[in-house]
Coordinates of C-alpha atoms in Angstrom, one line a residue:
Chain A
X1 CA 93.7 164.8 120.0
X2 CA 92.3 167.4 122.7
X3 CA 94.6 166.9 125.6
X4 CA 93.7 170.6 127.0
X5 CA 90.2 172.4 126.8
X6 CA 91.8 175.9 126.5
X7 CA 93.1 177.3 123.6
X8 CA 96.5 178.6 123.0
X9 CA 97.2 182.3 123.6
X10 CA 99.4 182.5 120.6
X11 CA 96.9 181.6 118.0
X12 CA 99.8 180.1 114.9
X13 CA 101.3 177.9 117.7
X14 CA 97.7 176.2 118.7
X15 CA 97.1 175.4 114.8
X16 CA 100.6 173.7 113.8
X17 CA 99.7 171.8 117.1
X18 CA 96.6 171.2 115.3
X19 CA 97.9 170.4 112.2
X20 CA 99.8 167.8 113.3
X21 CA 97.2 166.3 114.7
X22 CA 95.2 166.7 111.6
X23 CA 98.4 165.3 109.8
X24 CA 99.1 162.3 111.9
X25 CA 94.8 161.5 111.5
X26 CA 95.1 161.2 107.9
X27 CA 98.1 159.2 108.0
X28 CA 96.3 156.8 110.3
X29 CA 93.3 156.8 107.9
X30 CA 95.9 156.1 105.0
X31 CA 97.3 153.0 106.7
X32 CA 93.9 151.4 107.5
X33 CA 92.7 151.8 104.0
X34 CA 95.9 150.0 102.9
X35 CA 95.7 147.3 105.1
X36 CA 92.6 146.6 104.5
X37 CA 92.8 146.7 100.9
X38 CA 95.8 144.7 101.1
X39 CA 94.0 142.1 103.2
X40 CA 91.2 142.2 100.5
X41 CA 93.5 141.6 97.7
X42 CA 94.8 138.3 99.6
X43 CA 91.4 136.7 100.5
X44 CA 89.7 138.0 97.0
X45 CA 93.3 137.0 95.6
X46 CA 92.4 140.1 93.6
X47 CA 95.7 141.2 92.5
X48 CA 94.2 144.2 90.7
X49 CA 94.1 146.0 94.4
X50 CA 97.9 146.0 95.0
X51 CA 98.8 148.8 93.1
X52 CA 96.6 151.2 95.3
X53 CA 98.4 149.7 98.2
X54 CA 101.4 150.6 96.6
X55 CA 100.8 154.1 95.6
X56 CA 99.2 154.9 99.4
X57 CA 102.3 153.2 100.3
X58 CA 104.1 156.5 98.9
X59 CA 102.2 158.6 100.1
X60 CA 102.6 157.3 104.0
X61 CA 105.9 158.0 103.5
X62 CA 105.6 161.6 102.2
X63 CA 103.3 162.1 105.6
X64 CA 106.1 160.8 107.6
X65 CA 108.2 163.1 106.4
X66 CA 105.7 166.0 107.2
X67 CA 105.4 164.8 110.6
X68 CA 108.7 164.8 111.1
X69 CA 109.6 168.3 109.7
X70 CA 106.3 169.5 111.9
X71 CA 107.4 168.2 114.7
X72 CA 111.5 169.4 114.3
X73 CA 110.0 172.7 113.6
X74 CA 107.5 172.9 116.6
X75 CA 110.5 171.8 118.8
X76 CA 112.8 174.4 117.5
X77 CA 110.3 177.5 117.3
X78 CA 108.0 176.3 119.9
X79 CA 109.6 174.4 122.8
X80 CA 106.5 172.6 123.7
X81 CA 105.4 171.7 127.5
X82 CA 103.4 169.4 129.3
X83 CA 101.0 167.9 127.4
X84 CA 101.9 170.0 124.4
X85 CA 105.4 168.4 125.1
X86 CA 103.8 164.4 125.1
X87 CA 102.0 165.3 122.3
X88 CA 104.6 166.3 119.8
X89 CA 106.9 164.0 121.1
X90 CA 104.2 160.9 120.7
X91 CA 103.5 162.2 117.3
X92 CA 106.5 161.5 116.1
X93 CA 106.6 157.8 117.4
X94 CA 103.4 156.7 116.0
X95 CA 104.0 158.2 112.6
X96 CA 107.3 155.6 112.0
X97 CA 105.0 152.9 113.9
X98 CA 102.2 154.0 111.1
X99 CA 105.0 154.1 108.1
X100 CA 105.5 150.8 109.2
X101 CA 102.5 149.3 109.1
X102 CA 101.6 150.8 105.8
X103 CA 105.0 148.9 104.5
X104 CA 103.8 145.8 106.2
X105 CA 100.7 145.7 104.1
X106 CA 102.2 146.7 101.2
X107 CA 104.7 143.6 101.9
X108 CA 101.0 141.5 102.4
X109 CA 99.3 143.0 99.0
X110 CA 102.3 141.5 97.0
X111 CA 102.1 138.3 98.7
X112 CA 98.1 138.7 96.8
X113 CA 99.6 139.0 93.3
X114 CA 102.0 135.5 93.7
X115 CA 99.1 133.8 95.7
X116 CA 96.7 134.5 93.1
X117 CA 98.5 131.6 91.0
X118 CA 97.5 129.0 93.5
X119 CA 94.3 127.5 94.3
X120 CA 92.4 128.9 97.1
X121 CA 94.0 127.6 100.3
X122 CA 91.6 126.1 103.2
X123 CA 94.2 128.4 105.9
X124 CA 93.1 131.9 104.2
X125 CA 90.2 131.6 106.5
X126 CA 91.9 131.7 109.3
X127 CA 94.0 134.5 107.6
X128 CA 91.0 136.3 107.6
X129 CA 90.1 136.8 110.7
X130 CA 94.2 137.5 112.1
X131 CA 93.7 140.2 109.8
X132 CA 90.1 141.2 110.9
X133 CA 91.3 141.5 114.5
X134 CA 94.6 143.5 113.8
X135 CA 92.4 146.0 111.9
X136 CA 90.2 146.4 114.4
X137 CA 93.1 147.0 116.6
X138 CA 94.4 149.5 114.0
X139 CA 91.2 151.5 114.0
X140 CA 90.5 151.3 118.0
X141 CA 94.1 152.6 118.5
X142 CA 93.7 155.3 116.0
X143 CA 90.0 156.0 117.8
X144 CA 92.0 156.2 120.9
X145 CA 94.6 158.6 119.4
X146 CA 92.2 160.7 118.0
X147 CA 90.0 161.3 121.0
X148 CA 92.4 161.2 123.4
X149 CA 91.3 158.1 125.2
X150 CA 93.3 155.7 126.8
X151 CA 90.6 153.0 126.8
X152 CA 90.7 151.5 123.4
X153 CA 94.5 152.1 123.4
X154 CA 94.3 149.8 126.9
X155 CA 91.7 147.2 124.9
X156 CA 94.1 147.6 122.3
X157 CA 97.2 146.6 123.9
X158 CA 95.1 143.5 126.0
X159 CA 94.7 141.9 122.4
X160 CA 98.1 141.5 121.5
X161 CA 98.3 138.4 123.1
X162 CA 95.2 137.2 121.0
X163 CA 96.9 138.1 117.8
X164 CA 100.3 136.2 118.6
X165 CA 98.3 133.0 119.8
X166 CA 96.2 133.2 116.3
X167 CA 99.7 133.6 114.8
X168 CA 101.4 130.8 115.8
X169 CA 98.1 128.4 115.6
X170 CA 98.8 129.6 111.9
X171 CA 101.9 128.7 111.8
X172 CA 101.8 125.2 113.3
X173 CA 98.6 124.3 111.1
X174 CA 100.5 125.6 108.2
X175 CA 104.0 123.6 108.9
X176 CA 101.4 120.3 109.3
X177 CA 99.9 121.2 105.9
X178 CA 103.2 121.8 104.4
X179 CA 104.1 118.4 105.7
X180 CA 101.7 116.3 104.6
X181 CA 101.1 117.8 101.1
X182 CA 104.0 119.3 99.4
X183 CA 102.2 121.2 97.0
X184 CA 101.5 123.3 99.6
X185 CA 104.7 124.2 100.5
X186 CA 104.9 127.1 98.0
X187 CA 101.7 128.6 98.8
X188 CA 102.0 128.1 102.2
X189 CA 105.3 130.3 102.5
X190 CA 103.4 132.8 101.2
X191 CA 100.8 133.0 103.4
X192 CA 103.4 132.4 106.2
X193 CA 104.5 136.0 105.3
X194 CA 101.7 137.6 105.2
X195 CA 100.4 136.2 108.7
X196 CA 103.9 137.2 110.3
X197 CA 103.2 140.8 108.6
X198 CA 99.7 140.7 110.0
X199 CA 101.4 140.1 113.5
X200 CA 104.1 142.8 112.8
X201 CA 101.0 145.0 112.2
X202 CA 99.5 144.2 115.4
X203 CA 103.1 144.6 117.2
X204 CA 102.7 148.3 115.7
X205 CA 99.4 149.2 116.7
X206 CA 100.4 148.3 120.6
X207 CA 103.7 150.7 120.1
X208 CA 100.8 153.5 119.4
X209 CA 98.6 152.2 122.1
X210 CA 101.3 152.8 125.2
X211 CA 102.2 156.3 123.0
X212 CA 98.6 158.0 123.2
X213 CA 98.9 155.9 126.8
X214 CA 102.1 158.1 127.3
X215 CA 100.7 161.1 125.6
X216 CA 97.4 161.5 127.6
X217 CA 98.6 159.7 131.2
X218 CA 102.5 160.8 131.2
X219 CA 102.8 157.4 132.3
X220 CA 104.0 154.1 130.5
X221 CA 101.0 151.5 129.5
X222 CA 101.8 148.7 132.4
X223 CA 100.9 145.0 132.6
X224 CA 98.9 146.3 135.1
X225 CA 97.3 148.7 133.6
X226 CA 95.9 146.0 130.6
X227 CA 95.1 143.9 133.0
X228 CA 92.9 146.1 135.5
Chain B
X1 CA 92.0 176.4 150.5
X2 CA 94.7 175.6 153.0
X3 CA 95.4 171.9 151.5
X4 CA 95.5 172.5 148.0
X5 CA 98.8 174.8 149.2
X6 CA 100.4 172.7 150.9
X7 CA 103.8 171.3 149.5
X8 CA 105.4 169.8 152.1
X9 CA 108.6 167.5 151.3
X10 CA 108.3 163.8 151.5
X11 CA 104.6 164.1 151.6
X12 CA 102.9 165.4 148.3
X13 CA 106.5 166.7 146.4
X14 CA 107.6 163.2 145.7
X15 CA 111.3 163.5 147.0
X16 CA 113.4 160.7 148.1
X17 CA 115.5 160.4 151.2
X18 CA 118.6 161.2 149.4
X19 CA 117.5 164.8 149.1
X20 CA 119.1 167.1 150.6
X21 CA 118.3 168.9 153.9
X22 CA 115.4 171.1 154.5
X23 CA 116.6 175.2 154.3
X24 CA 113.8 176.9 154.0
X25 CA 110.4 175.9 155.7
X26 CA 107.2 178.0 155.1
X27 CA 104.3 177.2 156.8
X28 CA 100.5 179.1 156.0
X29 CA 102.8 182.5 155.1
X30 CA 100.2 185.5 154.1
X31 CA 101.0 188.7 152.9
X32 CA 99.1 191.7 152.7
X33 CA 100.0 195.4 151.4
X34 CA 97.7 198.1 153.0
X35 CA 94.9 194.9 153.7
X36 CA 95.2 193.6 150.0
X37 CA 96.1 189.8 150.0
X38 CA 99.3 189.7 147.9
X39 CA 100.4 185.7 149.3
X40 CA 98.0 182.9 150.8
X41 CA 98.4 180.6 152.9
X42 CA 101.8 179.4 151.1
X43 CA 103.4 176.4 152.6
X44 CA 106.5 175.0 151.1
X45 CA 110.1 173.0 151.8
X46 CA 112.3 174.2 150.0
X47 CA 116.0 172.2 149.7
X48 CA 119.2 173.0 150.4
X49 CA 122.4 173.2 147.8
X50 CA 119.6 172.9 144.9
X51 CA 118.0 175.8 142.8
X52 CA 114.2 176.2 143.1
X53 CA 112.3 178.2 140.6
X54 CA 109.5 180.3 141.4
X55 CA 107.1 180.5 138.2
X56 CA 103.9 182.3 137.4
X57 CA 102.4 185.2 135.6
X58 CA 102.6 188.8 136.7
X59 CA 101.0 189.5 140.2
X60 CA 101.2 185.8 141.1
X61 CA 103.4 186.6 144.2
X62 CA 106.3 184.8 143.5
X63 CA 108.5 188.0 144.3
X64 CA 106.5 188.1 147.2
X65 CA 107.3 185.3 148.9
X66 CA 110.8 185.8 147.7
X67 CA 111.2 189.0 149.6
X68 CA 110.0 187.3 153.0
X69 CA 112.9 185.4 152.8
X70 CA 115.0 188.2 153.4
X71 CA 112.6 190.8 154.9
X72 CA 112.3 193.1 152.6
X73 CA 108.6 193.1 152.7
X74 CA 109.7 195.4 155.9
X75 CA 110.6 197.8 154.0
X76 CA 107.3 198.1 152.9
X77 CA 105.1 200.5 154.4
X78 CA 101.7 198.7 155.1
X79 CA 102.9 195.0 154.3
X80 CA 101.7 192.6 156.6
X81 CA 103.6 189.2 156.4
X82 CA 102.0 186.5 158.8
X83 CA 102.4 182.5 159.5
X84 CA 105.7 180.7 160.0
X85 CA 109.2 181.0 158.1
X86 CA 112.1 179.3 159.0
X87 CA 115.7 179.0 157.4
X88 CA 117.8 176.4 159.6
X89 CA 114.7 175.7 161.6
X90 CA 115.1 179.6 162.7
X91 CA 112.0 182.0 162.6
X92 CA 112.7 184.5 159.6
X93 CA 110.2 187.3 161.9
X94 CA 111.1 186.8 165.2
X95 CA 112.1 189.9 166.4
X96 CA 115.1 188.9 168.2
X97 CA 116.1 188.3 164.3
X98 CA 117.9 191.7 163.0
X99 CA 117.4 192.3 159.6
X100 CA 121.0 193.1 158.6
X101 CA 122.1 190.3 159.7
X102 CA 119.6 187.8 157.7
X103 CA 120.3 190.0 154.8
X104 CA 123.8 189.3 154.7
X105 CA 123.0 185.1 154.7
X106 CA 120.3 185.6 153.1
X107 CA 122.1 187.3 149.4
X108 CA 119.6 188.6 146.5
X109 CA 119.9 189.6 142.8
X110 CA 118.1 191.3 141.1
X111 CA 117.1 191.7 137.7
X112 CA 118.8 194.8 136.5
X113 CA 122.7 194.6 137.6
X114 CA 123.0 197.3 140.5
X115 CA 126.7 197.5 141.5
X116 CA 127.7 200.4 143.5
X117 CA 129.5 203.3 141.8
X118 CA 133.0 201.9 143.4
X119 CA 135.6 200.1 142.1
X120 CA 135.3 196.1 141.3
X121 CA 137.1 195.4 144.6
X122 CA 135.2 197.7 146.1
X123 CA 131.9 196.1 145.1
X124 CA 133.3 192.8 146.6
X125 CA 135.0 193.9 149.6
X126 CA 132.1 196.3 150.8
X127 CA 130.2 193.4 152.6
X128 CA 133.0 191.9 154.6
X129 CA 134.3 195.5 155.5
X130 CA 131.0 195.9 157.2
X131 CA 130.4 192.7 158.5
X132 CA 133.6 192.6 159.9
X133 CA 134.5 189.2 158.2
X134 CA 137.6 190.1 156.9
X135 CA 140.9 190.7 159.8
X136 CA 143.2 191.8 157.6
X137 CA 144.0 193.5 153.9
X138 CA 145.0 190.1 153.0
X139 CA 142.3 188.6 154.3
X140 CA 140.3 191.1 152.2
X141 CA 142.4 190.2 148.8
X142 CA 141.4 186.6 149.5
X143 CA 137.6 187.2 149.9
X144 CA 137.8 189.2 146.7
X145 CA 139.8 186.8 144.5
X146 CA 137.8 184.0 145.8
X147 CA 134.3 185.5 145.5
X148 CA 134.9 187.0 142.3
X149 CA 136.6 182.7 141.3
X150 CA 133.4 181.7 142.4
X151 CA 131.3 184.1 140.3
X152 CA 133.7 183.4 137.2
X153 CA 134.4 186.7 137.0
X154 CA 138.6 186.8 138.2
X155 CA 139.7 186.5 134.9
X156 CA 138.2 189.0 132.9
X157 CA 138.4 191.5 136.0
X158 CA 142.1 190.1 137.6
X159 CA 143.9 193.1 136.2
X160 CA 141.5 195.8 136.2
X161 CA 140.0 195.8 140.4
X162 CA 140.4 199.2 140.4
X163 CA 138.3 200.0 137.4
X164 CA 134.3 201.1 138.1
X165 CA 132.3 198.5 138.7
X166 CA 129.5 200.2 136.2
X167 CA 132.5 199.9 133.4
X168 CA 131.7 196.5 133.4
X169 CA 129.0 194.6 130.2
X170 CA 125.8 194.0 131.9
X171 CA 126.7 190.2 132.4
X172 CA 130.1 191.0 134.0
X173 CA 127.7 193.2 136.4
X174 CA 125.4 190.7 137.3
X175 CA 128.1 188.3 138.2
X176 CA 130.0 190.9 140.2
X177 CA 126.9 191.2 142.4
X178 CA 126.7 188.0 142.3
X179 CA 130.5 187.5 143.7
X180 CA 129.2 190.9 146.1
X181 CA 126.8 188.4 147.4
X182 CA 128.8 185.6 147.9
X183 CA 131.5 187.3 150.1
X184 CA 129.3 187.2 153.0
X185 CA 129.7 183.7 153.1
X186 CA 125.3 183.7 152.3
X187 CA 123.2 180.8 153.5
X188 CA 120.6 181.2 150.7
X189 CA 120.9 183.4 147.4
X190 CA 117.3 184.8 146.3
X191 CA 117.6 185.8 142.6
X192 CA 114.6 187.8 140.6
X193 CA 114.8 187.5 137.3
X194 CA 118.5 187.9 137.6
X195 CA 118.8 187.3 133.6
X196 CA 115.8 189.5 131.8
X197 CA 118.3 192.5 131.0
X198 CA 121.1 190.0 129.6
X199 CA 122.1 188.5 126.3
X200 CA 121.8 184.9 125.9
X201 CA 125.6 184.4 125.7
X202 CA 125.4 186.7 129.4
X203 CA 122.1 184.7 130.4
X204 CA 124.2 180.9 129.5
X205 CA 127.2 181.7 131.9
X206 CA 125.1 183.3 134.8
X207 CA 122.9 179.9 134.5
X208 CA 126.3 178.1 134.2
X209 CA 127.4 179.9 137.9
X210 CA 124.1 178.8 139.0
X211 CA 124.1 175.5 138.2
X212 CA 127.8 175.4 140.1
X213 CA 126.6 177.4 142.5
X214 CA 124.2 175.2 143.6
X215 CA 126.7 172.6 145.3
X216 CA 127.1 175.5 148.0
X217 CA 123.9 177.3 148.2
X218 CA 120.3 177.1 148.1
X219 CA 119.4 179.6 145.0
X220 CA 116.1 180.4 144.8
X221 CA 115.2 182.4 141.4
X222 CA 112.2 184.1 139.8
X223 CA 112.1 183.8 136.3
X224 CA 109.6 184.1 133.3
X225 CA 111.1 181.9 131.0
X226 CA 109.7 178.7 131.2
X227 CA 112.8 177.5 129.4
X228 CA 115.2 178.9 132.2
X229 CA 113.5 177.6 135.2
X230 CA 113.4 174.1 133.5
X231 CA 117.4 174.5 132.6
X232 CA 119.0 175.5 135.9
X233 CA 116.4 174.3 138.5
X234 CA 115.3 170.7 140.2
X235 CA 112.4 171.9 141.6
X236 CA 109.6 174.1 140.4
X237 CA 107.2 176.4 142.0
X238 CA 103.8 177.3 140.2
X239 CA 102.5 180.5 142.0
X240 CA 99.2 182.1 140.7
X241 CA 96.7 184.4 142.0
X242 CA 98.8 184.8 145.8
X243 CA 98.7 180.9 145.5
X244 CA 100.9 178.4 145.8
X245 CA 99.7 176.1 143.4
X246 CA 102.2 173.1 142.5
X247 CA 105.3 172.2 143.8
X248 CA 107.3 169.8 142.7
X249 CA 110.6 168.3 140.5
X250 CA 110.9 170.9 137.5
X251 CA 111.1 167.3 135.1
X252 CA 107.3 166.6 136.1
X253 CA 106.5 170.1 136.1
X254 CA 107.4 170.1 132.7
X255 CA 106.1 167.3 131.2
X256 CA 103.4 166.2 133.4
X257 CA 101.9 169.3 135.3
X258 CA 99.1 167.8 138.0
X259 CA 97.0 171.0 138.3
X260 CA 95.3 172.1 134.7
X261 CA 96.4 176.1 136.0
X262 CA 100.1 174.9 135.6
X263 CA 99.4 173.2 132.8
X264 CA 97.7 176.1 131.4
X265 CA 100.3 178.5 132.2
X266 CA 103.1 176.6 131.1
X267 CA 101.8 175.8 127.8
X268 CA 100.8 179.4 127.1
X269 CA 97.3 178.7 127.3
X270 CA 94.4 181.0 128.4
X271 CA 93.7 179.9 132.3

């Protein structure tokens, strides 16, 4: 997260900058091993994965709460400026936006352990690949983030309109399934759940994309901008 | 570099129309002390009833340009101010342009609280005396009283005028050369650093005068603390090396510096 080539003059201050950096980093690493085990658990309707999901669950939390007493203290002892200023400040968004994803996929990983009761369902497919692209936009945003790049945040925040189209395909296809056999009603609310927390997910990764957009440019992520 | 220094309002400062009036206008000002370049090439509008902070590290010649407002570079033997400064569109050099005279509408403060070993009415009442602004001793009560309301300092002084200006704290002092300042009826208030020597409690009501202040005045203040400039100014001015380097609102200063020497100077980073 290298906003600034030079190095602070007071050496502590420069390393809790860094720190919460480092901090934020592993929390994004955290969340995209959880979703992707929880997204494993559903299509391998391996319910055995969900309690990792659940325990990394915890431990997002516990890193949101370090980012947040990092960046209270840097703020009180530090009063950071400019870039230092965007950085702390963005910090402290995308660690809830990250809390929240991890909670979404912990939300999907149970969905695993009641789906595992049904036969396989011809939809999951299509599950599959919502949930490949929203990881793929988790791990370009947290690319972006940790480079300091708005580029993938920019590709990032283009393919949220991709996500919600595949979402609501979903949902029609499911409500026509539902319809016509009844069986699938049960099964089908399930994976109802888990495709609106895959689209949650996605909604979170774009919050992260305009903050490193904000933290590196100052400036807010515009249509425009996507679209250019 | 001419055009990197150039800050110019409505043109590369980003101000709207609804800004007020131009006081100050610098164009290409250099200053040299015995042929050592101290200030170059510093262009720069500055605003009127606003405070405009001059930032930058030691030797950056923010104090400088501050004392060519006033001509106190002058005083200086071997300074050599060139290039064009006008207050009110009126040439700050010209030689037609006494000295005294600017000095009294052009007010300063300095960092260490000098009043004059007289008495608090004194102190206030010494500028009008000479300047002849005052017809009467009731005139003269009324300049006091209202410079010393207007540097929030009448009631804690009210019943002690007589008393030795130097009996006052160090705050009280500042603000009485403050409310010396201000009974000249000044145009534009130059202030270096007028808050390094003070407390914070001291340092809150002087920035507190400032920020009322400023509905009157153009203030102009040097300060090192990053924190002050961005609390009681709108517009900030990054000097470095004699250089004008960024001008511009103290918000975007602050969070979204344009030149990396700001940026580095700002955030306490080695430039």
């Amino acid at each position: 997260m290298a906003l600034s080539k030079t190095a602070h003059i007071v050496t502590a201050y420069g390393e809790e900058l860094d720190q919460l950096a480092d901090e934020l980093a592993r929390m994004g690493g955290m969340v995209e091993t959880q979703l992707e085990t929880a997204l494993a658990a559903i299509v391998r309707r391996d319910a055995s994965l969900v309690a990792g999901v659940r325990e990394r669950e915890k431990q997002v939390n516990a890193m949101q709460d370090d980012v947040e007493k990092r960046v209270l203290r840097l703020f009180a002892l530090r009063q950071p400026l400019a870039t230092d200023l965007r950085m702390t400040i963005s910090a402290l968004k995308i660690a809830s936006d990250l809390e929240r994803v991890g909670d979404l996929a912990k939300n999907i990983a149970y969905r695993a352990e009641d789906l595992a009761e049904y036969a396989p369902l011809s939809l999951l497919d299509q599950v599959e690949r919502l949930g490949a692209i929203v990881v793929k936009q988790l791990h370009e945003v947290l690319d972006a983030l940790s480079s300091a790049d708005v580029e993938p945040a920019i590709r990032v925040w283009r393919t949220d309109d991709e996500v919600d189209e595949r979402y609501n395909a979903l949902v029609r296809q499911m409500l026509m399934s539902m319809t016509e056999d009844p069986g699938q009603v049960e099964p089908g609310v399930h994976i109802l759940f888990v495709a609106k927390n895959l689209e949650r997910i996605g909604d979170h990764a774009t919050n992260v994309a305009e903050a490193v957009h904000f933290m590196v440019t100052a400036g807010p992520l515009e249509a425009d901008d996507a679209k250019s | 570099m001419p055009d990197n220094q150039s800050h110019i309002l409505d043109q590369n400062a980003g101000f709207g129309e609804t800004e007020p009036p131009i006081k100050v206008a610098a164009r290409d000002v250099c200053v040299a002390y015995d042929g050592k370049q101290a200030l170059n090439h510093v262009s720069i509008d500055i605003p009127d009833r606003s405070v405009t902070a001059f930032i930058g590290p030691s030797g950056c010649g923010k104090s400088t340009f501050l004392r060519c407002l006033n001509r106190m570079n002058d005083t200086i033997e071997g300074a050599r101010v060139t290039g064009s400064l006008k207050i009110d569109g009126a040439e700050v050099n010209d030689k037609s342009i006494d000295p005294v005279v600017l000095r009294a509408s052009v007010g300063m403060v300095f960092q260490k609280p000098n009043p004059f070993p007289k008495s608090i009415y004194d102190n206030v009442a010494y500028g009008p005396r000479i300047h002849g602004l005052a017809l009467s001793r009731n005139d003269l009560d009324g300049i006091v009283e209202s410079s010393l309301k207007k540097a929030g300092l009448w009631e804690e002084v009210a019943d002690r005028l007589n008393d030795p200006g130097t009996s006052l704290s160090g705050g009280q002092q500042q603000r009485l050369v403050i409310a010396r300042a201000i009974a000249i009826n000044p145009e534009v208030i130059l202030m270096d650093e007028p808050c390094s020597a003070l407390d914070p409690i001291a340092t809150a009501k002087i920035e507190e005068l400032i920020d009322e202040l400023r509905e009157n005045y153009c203030i102009i203040i040097v300060t090192h603390s990053m924190q002050q400039a961005a609390r009681v100014s709108q517009r900030t001015a990054f000097f470095h090396m004699g250089t004008l380097v960024e001008f511009g609102r103290t918000e975007d200063i602050f969070t979204n510096p344009r030149d990396p020497r700001t940026q580095d100077y700002i955030t306490g980073r080695f430039g």
